[in-house]
């Protein structure tokens, strides 16, 4: 049986009619860059998250970068994040001129370890970016409690956590801003590039709206140096079609995770993801851990099961960040995870039969 890691086609086929209708509406209106389809999606996504403002931008990297720029963060500033994330989190920090400072992660949730955060805060710390990795939120109360006395804003990297919750609160709404990616493979995915910033801060939202459009509050009046970071009209229209299905898709992912958990419990040398008591995990990625990772991926590949690794090299060990001179061994939990992670197939349309097959093959590989 063939089990892909991700099947975007399956999801498209379930929404084919409304997607084509939405595309036609954009084509007929020619509202291609920004415009009414983006504004409509922004209102819908803000309402979904329970925040007053959502600002549509070009992608998740733009969302992170624009929040940092809007907060005035730049040269000489430090921004704390984690080393086990997609590089965009740190890139946004670097591209606004600031320096990423990494802290290690919690071995249960793989998210920023609040116990390690305290010692990373310096007088130059201007923001903290916890990443809600794999669809489970970081321990926001503990992080906010450490940030608050210093007046340091907390920016949520919610690019993998659309619809995830922390003690019943939606991802992206606990910090000063939440940054989302709608890259096609994300839990809410566009058919191209798109992203959004969600915030309670009206002034911050207004500033990001100006920055995303070359710093112009009015056409050809430029009050600040911005960038072109608009969302496409086509992506806005497609996201409006897909948003009402997000909760059901997340519930399907959660059901798949429960089945994986049931079928994989008790295999020696394999650890399974855990949902923290505070969390509603939306399983963007279902990552197990094993010390013989490469061998397991090879064995599953031979049985037509596609796996991934998120991510094989932590950011402080990437060549791009060699100038930070952070030696191996600096973040033992993140580094061990990077050696052991295996991401199993996970997407809403995955079937129980496929999950059983994957789990049977993992048992076989281990016996
Ligand atoms: C996908 C992702 C991003 C970047 O989003 P893009 O839309 O690809 O720019 C940032 N952070 C994390 C954790 C991501 O998974």
Tab-separated table of C-alpha atoms and ligand atoms in Angstrom:
chain	number	residue	atom	x	y	z
A	1	UNK	CA	0.000	0.000	0.000
A	2	UNK	CA	1.303	3.415	-0.939
A	3	UNK	CA	1.099	6.022	1.844
A	4	UNK	CA	2.195	9.525	0.886
A	5	UNK	CA	3.507	11.905	3.540
A	6	UNK	CA	0.988	14.515	2.433
A	7	UNK	CA	-1.775	14.479	-0.205
A	8	UNK	CA	-2.810	17.951	-1.333
A	9	UNK	CA	-4.732	16.531	-4.277
A	10	UNK	CA	-7.130	14.596	-2.017
A	11	UNK	CA	-8.082	17.777	-0.185
A	12	UNK	CA	-8.480	19.757	-3.411
A	13	UNK	CA	-10.858	17.140	-4.813
A	14	UNK	CA	-13.196	17.439	-1.810
A	15	UNK	CA	-13.494	21.207	-2.424
A	16	UNK	CA	-13.188	21.290	-6.191
A	17	UNK	CA	-16.521	22.998	-6.969
A	18	UNK	CA	-16.370	25.879	-4.473
A	19	UNK	CA	-12.662	26.443	-5.226
A	20	UNK	CA	-13.330	26.808	-8.941
A	21	UNK	CA	-16.263	29.138	-8.277
A	22	UNK	CA	-14.062	31.275	-6.009
A	23	UNK	CA	-11.254	31.380	-8.575
A	24	UNK	CA	-13.674	32.482	-11.266
A	25	UNK	CA	-14.965	35.282	-9.051
A	26	UNK	CA	-11.430	36.626	-8.597
A	27	UNK	CA	-10.663	36.327	-12.305
A	28	UNK	CA	-13.867	38.155	-13.247
A	29	UNK	CA	-13.203	40.941	-10.735
A	30	UNK	CA	-9.429	41.171	-11.498
A	31	UNK	CA	-8.811	41.903	-7.783
A	32	UNK	CA	-5.463	40.120	-7.918
A	33	UNK	CA	-3.179	41.911	-5.419
A	34	UNK	CA	-4.721	42.584	-2.033
A	35	UNK	CA	-8.291	43.869	-2.445
A	36	UNK	CA	-11.750	42.651	-1.392
A	37	UNK	CA	-11.063	38.901	-1.370
A	38	UNK	CA	-8.123	39.422	0.973
A	39	UNK	CA	-10.167	41.796	3.176
A	40	UNK	CA	-12.985	39.235	3.393
A	41	UNK	CA	-10.599	36.472	4.432
A	42	UNK	CA	-8.906	38.762	6.964
A	43	UNK	CA	-12.267	39.403	8.671
A	44	UNK	CA	-13.102	35.695	8.657
A	45	UNK	CA	-9.722	34.590	9.999
A	46	UNK	CA	-9.768	37.262	12.732
A	47	UNK	CA	-13.227	36.039	13.789
A	48	UNK	CA	-12.037	32.419	13.724
A	49	UNK	CA	-9.095	33.237	15.989
A	50	UNK	CA	-11.184	35.531	18.196
A	51	UNK	CA	-8.931	38.525	17.594
A	52	UNK	CA	-10.029	41.951	16.363
A	53	UNK	CA	-7.440	42.132	13.591
A	54	UNK	CA	-5.914	39.850	10.986
A	55	UNK	CA	-3.623	41.294	8.349
A	56	UNK	CA	-3.061	39.214	5.215
A	57	UNK	CA	0.541	39.160	3.990
A	58	UNK	CA	2.650	37.350	1.404
A	59	UNK	CA	3.695	34.359	3.539
A	60	UNK	CA	4.537	33.321	7.090
A	61	UNK	CA	8.076	34.682	6.884
A	62	UNK	CA	6.666	38.105	5.956
A	63	UNK	CA	4.282	37.887	8.912
A	64	UNK	CA	7.154	37.336	11.376
A	65	UNK	CA	9.396	39.955	9.780
A	66	UNK	CA	6.672	42.615	9.579
A	67	UNK	CA	5.795	42.250	13.264
A	68	UNK	CA	9.471	42.678	14.223
A	69	UNK	CA	9.858	45.723	11.948
A	70	UNK	CA	6.587	47.240	13.200
A	71	UNK	CA	7.829	46.840	16.801
A	72	UNK	CA	10.959	48.802	15.836
A	73	UNK	CA	13.320	45.868	16.359
A	74	UNK	CA	16.627	46.125	14.504
A	75	UNK	CA	20.396	46.359	14.767
A	76	UNK	CA	21.864	45.625	18.198
A	77	UNK	CA	18.692	43.969	19.439
A	78	UNK	CA	18.316	40.361	20.524
A	79	UNK	CA	15.279	38.202	19.851
A	80	UNK	CA	14.910	34.896	21.684
A	81	UNK	CA	13.569	31.841	19.885
A	82	UNK	CA	14.251	28.086	19.631
A	83	UNK	CA	16.763	26.187	17.491
A	84	UNK	CA	14.334	23.399	16.446
A	85	UNK	CA	12.153	25.288	14.016
A	86	UNK	CA	11.948	26.059	10.342
A	87	UNK	CA	14.645	28.608	9.532
A	88	UNK	CA	12.100	31.340	8.723
A	89	UNK	CA	11.662	32.110	12.433
A	90	UNK	CA	15.327	33.066	12.812
A	91	UNK	CA	15.638	34.533	9.317
A	92	UNK	CA	12.962	37.115	10.083
A	93	UNK	CA	15.013	38.169	13.121
A	94	UNK	CA	18.237	38.360	11.124
A	95	UNK	CA	16.671	40.225	8.190
A	96	UNK	CA	15.423	43.030	10.411
A	97	UNK	CA	19.022	43.400	11.635
A	98	UNK	CA	18.617	41.806	15.066
A	99	UNK	CA	20.390	38.713	16.430
A	100	UNK	CA	18.569	35.451	17.150
A	101	UNK	CA	19.292	34.022	20.592
A	102	UNK	CA	18.320	30.395	21.023
A	103	UNK	CA	17.030	28.553	24.074
A	104	UNK	CA	16.564	24.812	24.370
A	105	UNK	CA	13.214	23.076	24.319
A	106	UNK	CA	11.133	20.933	26.619
A	107	UNK	CA	11.677	17.182	25.985
A	108	UNK	CA	7.920	16.417	26.237
A	109	UNK	CA	6.419	19.140	24.040
A	110	UNK	CA	9.508	20.078	21.941
A	111	UNK	CA	8.578	23.710	22.578
A	112	UNK	CA	10.490	26.558	24.243
A	113	UNK	CA	11.471	25.509	27.767
A	114	UNK	CA	10.442	28.332	30.118
A	115	UNK	CA	13.054	27.124	32.638
A	116	UNK	CA	15.775	27.907	30.069
A	117	UNK	CA	14.260	31.194	28.948
A	118	UNK	CA	15.058	33.197	32.086
A	119	UNK	CA	18.831	32.969	31.668
A	120	UNK	CA	18.676	33.987	27.988
A	121	UNK	CA	17.009	37.328	28.732
A	122	UNK	CA	19.468	40.249	28.623
A	123	UNK	CA	19.055	44.048	28.609
A	124	UNK	CA	19.133	43.793	24.790
A	125	UNK	CA	16.241	41.314	24.496
A	126	UNK	CA	13.521	43.043	22.472
A	127	UNK	CA	11.184	40.144	21.714
A	128	UNK	CA	10.573	36.458	22.436
A	129	UNK	CA	9.245	34.184	19.668
A	130	UNK	CA	7.963	30.833	20.936
A	131	UNK	CA	7.175	28.436	18.076
A	132	UNK	CA	4.067	26.262	18.411
A	133	UNK	CA	5.916	23.347	16.891
A	134	UNK	CA	4.049	20.564	15.068
A	135	UNK	CA	0.669	22.066	16.040
A	136	UNK	CA	1.034	22.163	19.833
A	137	UNK	CA	1.316	25.485	21.601
A	138	UNK	CA	4.253	26.439	23.785
A	139	UNK	CA	3.657	26.979	27.522
A	140	UNK	CA	2.426	30.545	27.028
A	141	UNK	CA	1.555	31.372	30.668
A	142	UNK	CA	5.085	30.572	31.814
A	143	UNK	CA	6.671	32.440	28.891
A	144	UNK	CA	4.435	35.500	29.302
A	145	UNK	CA	5.117	35.544	33.056
A	146	UNK	CA	8.871	35.760	32.372
A	147	UNK	CA	8.511	38.376	29.619
A	148	UNK	CA	6.022	40.677	31.342
A	149	UNK	CA	8.250	42.134	34.137
A	150	UNK	CA	10.779	43.159	31.453
A	151	UNK	CA	8.109	44.561	29.131
A	152	UNK	CA	9.312	42.227	26.381
A	153	UNK	CA	6.715	41.482	23.684
A	154	UNK	CA	5.987	37.825	22.936
A	155	UNK	CA	5.338	37.043	19.261
A	156	UNK	CA	3.782	33.648	18.535
A	157	UNK	CA	5.104	31.701	15.556
A	158	UNK	CA	1.793	29.951	14.907
A	159	UNK	CA	2.739	28.887	11.374
A	160	UNK	CA	2.117	25.237	12.285
A	161	UNK	CA	-0.754	25.809	14.708
A	162	UNK	CA	-3.932	27.079	12.972
A	163	UNK	CA	-6.750	26.325	15.392
A	164	UNK	CA	-4.517	24.976	18.169
A	165	UNK	CA	-5.425	26.041	21.690
A	166	UNK	CA	-3.764	26.825	25.015
A	167	UNK	CA	-6.145	26.430	27.986
A	168	UNK	CA	-8.998	27.063	25.553
A	169	UNK	CA	-7.435	30.149	23.957
A	170	UNK	CA	-6.667	30.195	20.255
A	171	UNK	CA	-3.118	30.117	18.915
A	172	UNK	CA	-1.950	33.554	17.862
A	173	UNK	CA	-4.052	35.485	20.386
A	174	UNK	CA	-1.963	35.244	23.580
A	175	UNK	CA	1.070	37.273	22.605
A	176	UNK	CA	1.294	40.762	21.110
A	177	UNK	CA	0.848	39.128	17.697
A	178	UNK	CA	0.452	35.700	16.132
A	179	UNK	CA	2.109	34.876	12.825
A	180	UNK	CA	0.533	32.363	10.456
A	181	UNK	CA	1.692	30.729	7.222
A	182	UNK	CA	-0.759	29.424	4.645
A	183	UNK	CA	1.910	27.565	2.692
A	184	UNK	CA	0.076	24.738	0.855
A	185	UNK	CA	1.079	21.960	3.273
A	186	UNK	CA	0.064	23.811	6.461
A	187	UNK	CA	-3.150	22.919	8.336
A	188	UNK	CA	-4.807	25.837	6.549
A	189	UNK	CA	-3.053	25.987	3.204
A	190	UNK	CA	-3.430	28.310	0.237
A	191	UNK	CA	-2.758	27.285	-3.368
A	192	UNK	CA	0.439	29.300	-3.439
A	193	UNK	CA	2.046	31.592	-0.886
A	194	UNK	CA	0.159	33.463	1.834
A	195	UNK	CA	0.388	34.417	5.502
A	196	UNK	CA	-1.274	36.551	8.169
A	197	UNK	CA	-0.610	38.475	11.373
A	198	UNK	CA	-3.315	38.253	14.045
A	199	UNK	CA	-3.331	40.822	16.851
A	200	UNK	CA	-5.399	42.616	19.501
A	201	UNK	CA	-3.263	45.730	19.007
A	202	UNK	CA	-5.092	47.979	16.525
A	203	UNK	CA	-2.103	50.321	16.132
A	204	UNK	CA	0.230	47.412	15.387
A	205	UNK	CA	-2.210	46.044	12.791
A	206	UNK	CA	-2.514	49.493	11.167
A	207	UNK	CA	1.269	49.814	10.964
A	208	UNK	CA	1.657	46.364	9.400
A	209	UNK	CA	-1.043	47.243	6.827
A	210	UNK	CA	1.095	50.235	5.810
A	211	UNK	CA	4.401	48.339	5.900
A	212	UNK	CA	3.094	45.453	3.753
A	213	UNK	CA	2.348	47.966	0.998
A	214	UNK	CA	5.622	49.900	0.626
A	215	UNK	CA	4.970	52.049	3.681
A	216	UNK	CA	2.098	53.839	1.971
A	217	UNK	CA	-1.062	54.741	3.895
A	218	UNK	CA	-2.310	56.313	0.621
A	219	UNK	CA	-1.211	55.642	-2.932
A	220	UNK	CA	2.232	57.198	-3.558
A	221	UNK	CA	2.405	58.704	-0.074
A	222	UNK	CA	5.171	56.802	1.728
A	223	UNK	CA	5.414	57.516	5.434
A	224	UNK	CA	7.847	54.718	6.226
A	225	UNK	CA	10.110	52.283	4.435
A	226	UNK	CA	8.105	49.135	3.978
A	227	UNK	CA	8.133	46.315	1.496
A	228	UNK	CA	5.837	44.491	-0.896
A	229	UNK	CA	4.271	41.840	1.314
A	230	UNK	CA	0.685	41.741	0.047
A	231	UNK	CA	-1.502	38.641	-0.081
A	232	UNK	CA	-2.843	37.628	-3.510
A	233	UNK	CA	-6.569	37.986	-4.153
A	234	UNK	CA	-6.670	34.421	-5.447
A	235	UNK	CA	-5.159	33.114	-2.205
A	236	UNK	CA	-7.621	35.143	-0.119
A	237	UNK	CA	-10.570	33.676	-2.028
A	238	UNK	CA	-9.236	30.111	-1.737
A	239	UNK	CA	-8.566	30.522	1.989
A	240	UNK	CA	-12.149	31.765	2.491
A	241	UNK	CA	-13.385	28.525	0.931
A	242	UNK	CA	-11.059	26.390	3.056
A	243	UNK	CA	-11.354	28.122	6.465
A	244	UNK	CA	-14.834	26.699	7.294
A	245	UNK	CA	-13.339	23.188	6.915
A	246	UNK	CA	-10.318	23.801	9.159
A	247	UNK	CA	-11.868	22.556	12.409
A	248	UNK	CA	-13.065	19.317	10.806
A	249	UNK	CA	-9.642	18.818	9.211
A	250	UNK	CA	-7.943	19.372	12.578
A	251	UNK	CA	-10.348	16.904	14.225
A	252	UNK	CA	-9.432	14.343	11.554
A	253	UNK	CA	-5.741	14.903	12.312
A	254	UNK	CA	-6.439	14.450	16.041
A	255	UNK	CA	-8.291	11.194	15.358
A	256	UNK	CA	-5.360	9.965	13.242
A	257	UNK	CA	-2.985	10.857	16.085
A	258	UNK	CA	-5.117	8.878	18.554
A	259	UNK	CA	-5.012	5.831	16.270
A	260	UNK	CA	-1.248	6.129	15.761
A	261	UNK	CA	-0.858	6.427	19.536
A	262	UNK	CA	-2.997	3.365	20.207
A	263	UNK	CA	-1.196	1.230	17.618
A	264	UNK	CA	2.354	2.375	18.391
A	265	UNK	CA	2.243	2.371	22.193
A	266	UNK	CA	4.763	0.036	23.807
A	267	UNK	CA	7.267	-0.427	20.985
A	268	UNK	CA	10.706	-0.403	22.652
A	269	UNK	CA	12.915	2.470	21.546
A	270	UNK	CA	10.118	4.547	20.046
A	271	UNK	CA	8.699	7.596	21.794
A	272	UNK	CA	5.405	9.099	20.757
A	273	UNK	CA	4.254	12.713	20.757
A	274	UNK	CA	2.356	13.839	23.841
A	275	UNK	CA	-0.425	16.345	24.178
A	276	UNK	CA	0.314	18.623	27.131
A	277	UNK	CA	-2.527	18.978	29.671
A	278	UNK	CA	-2.921	22.644	28.677
A	279	UNK	CA	-2.999	22.002	24.932
A	280	UNK	CA	-5.255	21.215	22.051
A	281	UNK	CA	-2.726	19.772	19.606
A	282	UNK	CA	-3.650	20.027	15.902
A	283	UNK	CA	-0.898	17.665	14.653
A	284	UNK	CA	0.473	19.611	11.725
A	285	UNK	CA	3.255	17.033	12.065
A	286	UNK	CA	3.067	13.667	13.849
A	287	UNK	CA	6.698	13.114	14.842
A	288	UNK	CA	7.853	10.021	16.683
A	289	UNK	CA	11.423	9.607	17.944
A	290	UNK	CA	13.844	6.704	17.644
A	291	UNK	CA	17.608	6.405	17.872
A	292	UNK	CA	17.699	4.352	14.637
A	293	UNK	CA	15.846	6.967	12.637
A	294	UNK	CA	17.582	6.674	9.271
A	295	UNK	CA	17.171	2.897	9.216
A	296	UNK	CA	13.455	3.145	10.058
A	297	UNK	CA	12.851	5.713	7.300
A	298	UNK	CA	14.666	3.462	4.824
A	299	UNK	CA	12.638	0.410	5.852
A	300	UNK	CA	9.331	2.283	5.619
A	301	UNK	CA	10.383	3.792	2.283
A	302	UNK	CA	10.915	0.280	0.936
A	303	UNK	CA	7.263	-0.399	1.832
A	304	UNK	CA	6.109	2.752	-0.034
A	305	UNK	CA	5.544	4.764	3.154
A	306	UNK	CA	6.854	8.325	2.877
A	307	UNK	CA	8.216	9.970	6.034
A	308	UNK	CA	9.817	13.335	6.729
A	309	UNK	CA	12.272	14.861	9.222
A	310	UNK	CA	11.339	18.173	10.856
A	311	UNK	CA	14.097	19.220	11.150
A	312	UNK	CA	17.348	17.292	10.712
A	313	UNK	CA	19.747	20.140	11.592
A	314	UNK	CA	18.987	22.650	14.362
A	315	UNK	CA	19.419	26.275	13.327
A	316	UNK	CA	22.555	26.976	15.393
A	317	UNK	CA	24.307	24.169	13.451
A	318	UNK	CA	23.276	25.452	10.011
A	319	UNK	CA	25.977	27.019	7.863
A	320	UNK	CA	23.798	30.142	7.539
A	321	UNK	CA	24.272	30.724	11.288
A	322	UNK	CA	27.957	29.767	11.506
A	323	UNK	CA	28.764	33.395	12.398
A	324	UNK	CA	26.935	32.987	15.711
A	325	UNK	CA	29.672	30.476	16.739
A	326	UNK	CA	27.321	28.334	18.810
A	327	UNK	CA	29.005	24.949	19.355
A	328	UNK	CA	27.327	21.556	19.046
A	329	UNK	CA	26.052	20.434	22.436
A	330	UNK	CA	24.707	23.872	23.352
A	331	UNK	CA	21.065	22.751	23.152
A	332	UNK	CA	21.089	19.042	24.017
A	333	UNK	CA	17.320	18.443	23.844
A	334	UNK	CA	16.886	20.119	20.452
A	335	UNK	CA	19.980	18.368	19.111
A	336	UNK	CA	18.861	14.924	20.257
A	337	UNK	CA	15.409	15.517	18.765
A	338	UNK	CA	16.984	16.505	15.440
A	339	UNK	CA	18.833	13.161	15.392
A	340	UNK	CA	15.752	11.127	16.335
A	341	UNK	CA	12.665	12.695	14.758
A	342	UNK	CA	10.656	10.802	12.153
A	343	UNK	CA	7.507	12.517	10.844
A	344	UNK	CA	4.888	9.932	9.887
A	345	UNK	CA	2.274	10.507	7.173
A	346	UNK	CA	-0.305	13.013	8.465
A	347	UNK	CA	-3.065	14.786	6.575
A	348	UNK	CA	-6.837	14.916	7.101
A	349	UNK	CA	-7.711	12.512	4.274
A	350	UNK	CA	-5.377	9.769	5.552
A	351	UNK	CA	-7.408	6.590	6.142
A	352	UNK	CA	-7.424	4.291	9.197
A	353	UNK	CA	-6.317	1.470	6.852
A	354	UNK	CA	-3.270	3.489	5.826
A	355	UNK	CA	-2.443	4.251	9.471
A	356	UNK	CA	-2.765	0.551	10.387
A	357	UNK	CA	-0.432	-0.340	7.524
A	358	UNK	CA	2.157	2.257	8.635
A	359	UNK	CA	2.000	0.985	12.221
A	360	UNK	CA	2.203	-2.690	11.161
A	361	UNK	CA	5.321	-1.874	9.143
A	362	UNK	CA	6.878	-0.015	12.079
A	363	UNK	CA	6.221	-3.084	14.284
A	364	UNK	CA	7.746	-5.317	11.583
A	365	UNK	CA	10.796	-3.079	11.241
A	366	UNK	CA	11.291	-3.277	15.013
A	367	UNK	CA	10.976	-7.064	15.421
B	1	LIG	C1	6.102	27.401	7.459
B	1	LIG	C2	6.753	28.064	8.620
B	1	LIG	C3	7.218	29.397	8.564
B	1	LIG	C4	7.280	30.189	7.304
B	1	LIG	O1	6.137	30.292	6.574
B	1	LIG	P1	6.217	30.573	4.989
B	1	LIG	O2	4.794	30.830	4.632
B	1	LIG	O3	6.773	29.362	4.340
B	1	LIG	O4	7.067	31.784	4.785
B	1	LIG	C5	7.695	29.962	9.732
B	1	LIG	N1	7.774	29.280	10.874
B	1	LIG	C6	7.376	27.996	10.954
B	1	LIG	C7	7.476	27.291	12.266
B	1	LIG	C8	6.876	27.344	9.832
B	1	LIG	O5	6.513	26.051	9.919
